[in-house]
mmCIF file of C-alpha atoms in Angstrom:
data_model
loop_
_atom_site.group_PDB
_atom_site.id
_atom_site.type_symbol
_atom_site.label_atom_id
_atom_site.label_comp_id
_atom_site.label_asym_id
_atom_site.label_seq_id
_atom_site.Cartn_x
_atom_site.Cartn_y
_atom_site.Cartn_z
ATOM 1 C CA MET T 125 70.996 69.828 -74.639
ATOM 2 C CA THR T 126 70.968 71.194 -71.132
ATOM 3 C CA SER T 127 67.235 71.725 -71.270
ATOM 4 C CA ALA T 128 66.732 68.095 -72.371
ATOM 5 C CA ASP T 129 69.232 66.777 -69.801
ATOM 6 C CA PRO T 130 69.707 69.304 -66.982
ATOM 7 C CA ALA T 131 71.377 66.759 -64.703
ATOM 8 C CA HIS T 132 74.456 66.880 -66.942
ATOM 9 C CA GLU T 133 74.463 70.617 -67.660
ATOM 10 C CA THR T 134 77.935 71.185 -66.102
ATOM 11 C CA THR T 135 79.378 68.373 -68.214
ATOM 12 C CA TYR T 136 77.936 69.806 -71.400
ATOM 13 C CA GLN T 137 79.256 73.269 -70.531
ATOM 14 C CA ALA T 138 82.742 71.925 -69.712
ATOM 15 C CA ASN T 139 82.826 69.961 -72.929
ATOM 16 C CA ALA T 140 81.669 72.951 -74.934
ATOM 17 C CA ALA T 141 84.347 75.141 -73.331
ATOM 18 C CA ALA T 142 87.052 72.571 -74.060
ATOM 19 C CA TYR T 143 85.895 72.220 -77.664
ATOM 20 C CA ILE T 144 85.843 76.004 -78.147
ATOM 21 C CA GLN T 145 89.409 76.181 -76.765
ATOM 22 C CA GLN T 146 90.534 73.494 -79.219
ATOM 23 C CA LEU T 147 88.956 75.441 -82.089
ATOM 24 C CA GLU T 148 90.623 78.659 -80.968
ATOM 25 C CA GLU T 149 93.997 76.913 -80.800
ATOM 26 C CA LEU T 150 93.469 75.463 -84.288
ATOM 27 C CA ASP T 151 92.466 78.898 -85.578
ATOM 28 C CA ASN T 152 95.640 80.376 -84.106
ATOM 29 C CA GLN T 153 97.762 77.679 -85.759
ATOM 30 C CA PHE T 154 96.195 78.422 -89.126
ATOM 31 C CA GLU T 155 96.700 82.138 -88.676
ATOM 32 C CA GLN T 156 100.358 81.712 -87.754
ATOM 33 C CA ARG T 157 101.022 79.486 -90.730
ATOM 34 C CA LEU T 158 99.156 81.635 -93.186
ATOM 35 C CA ASN T 159 100.851 84.899 -92.001
ATOM 36 C CA ARG T 160 103.786 84.157 -94.270
ATOM 37 C CA TYR T 161 101.429 84.367 -97.269
ATOM 38 C CA HIS T 162 100.141 87.845 -96.424
ATOM 39 C CA ASN T 163 98.826 89.699 -99.479
ATOM 40 C CA ARG T 164 98.771 86.498 -101.528
ATOM 41 C CA THR T 165 95.816 85.156 -103.459
ATOM 42 C CA PHE T 166 94.605 81.597 -102.954
ATOM 43 C CA ILE T 167 92.765 79.808 -105.741
ATOM 44 C CA THR T 168 90.883 76.604 -105.199
ATOM 45 C CA PHE T 169 88.736 74.431 -107.415
ATOM 46 C CA HIS T 170 87.256 72.187 -104.727
ATOM 47 C CA ASP T 171 83.475 72.103 -104.321
ATOM 48 C CA ALA T 172 83.899 72.798 -100.602
ATOM 49 C CA PHE T 173 84.924 76.407 -101.387
ATOM 50 C CA PRO T 174 82.565 77.689 -104.139
ATOM 51 C CA PHE T 175 83.801 81.250 -104.302
#
């Protein structure tokens, strides 16, 4: 996006950094909540997780 709109490069970079931080915080929350299920098996039948 920055190559298409270089005038707003700093805004794109700041937004990307903020989004990455939100994703990392969410990942940490999931990790903390799932720690109590260490060595457990999860089974799902939803098409979103075909494994």
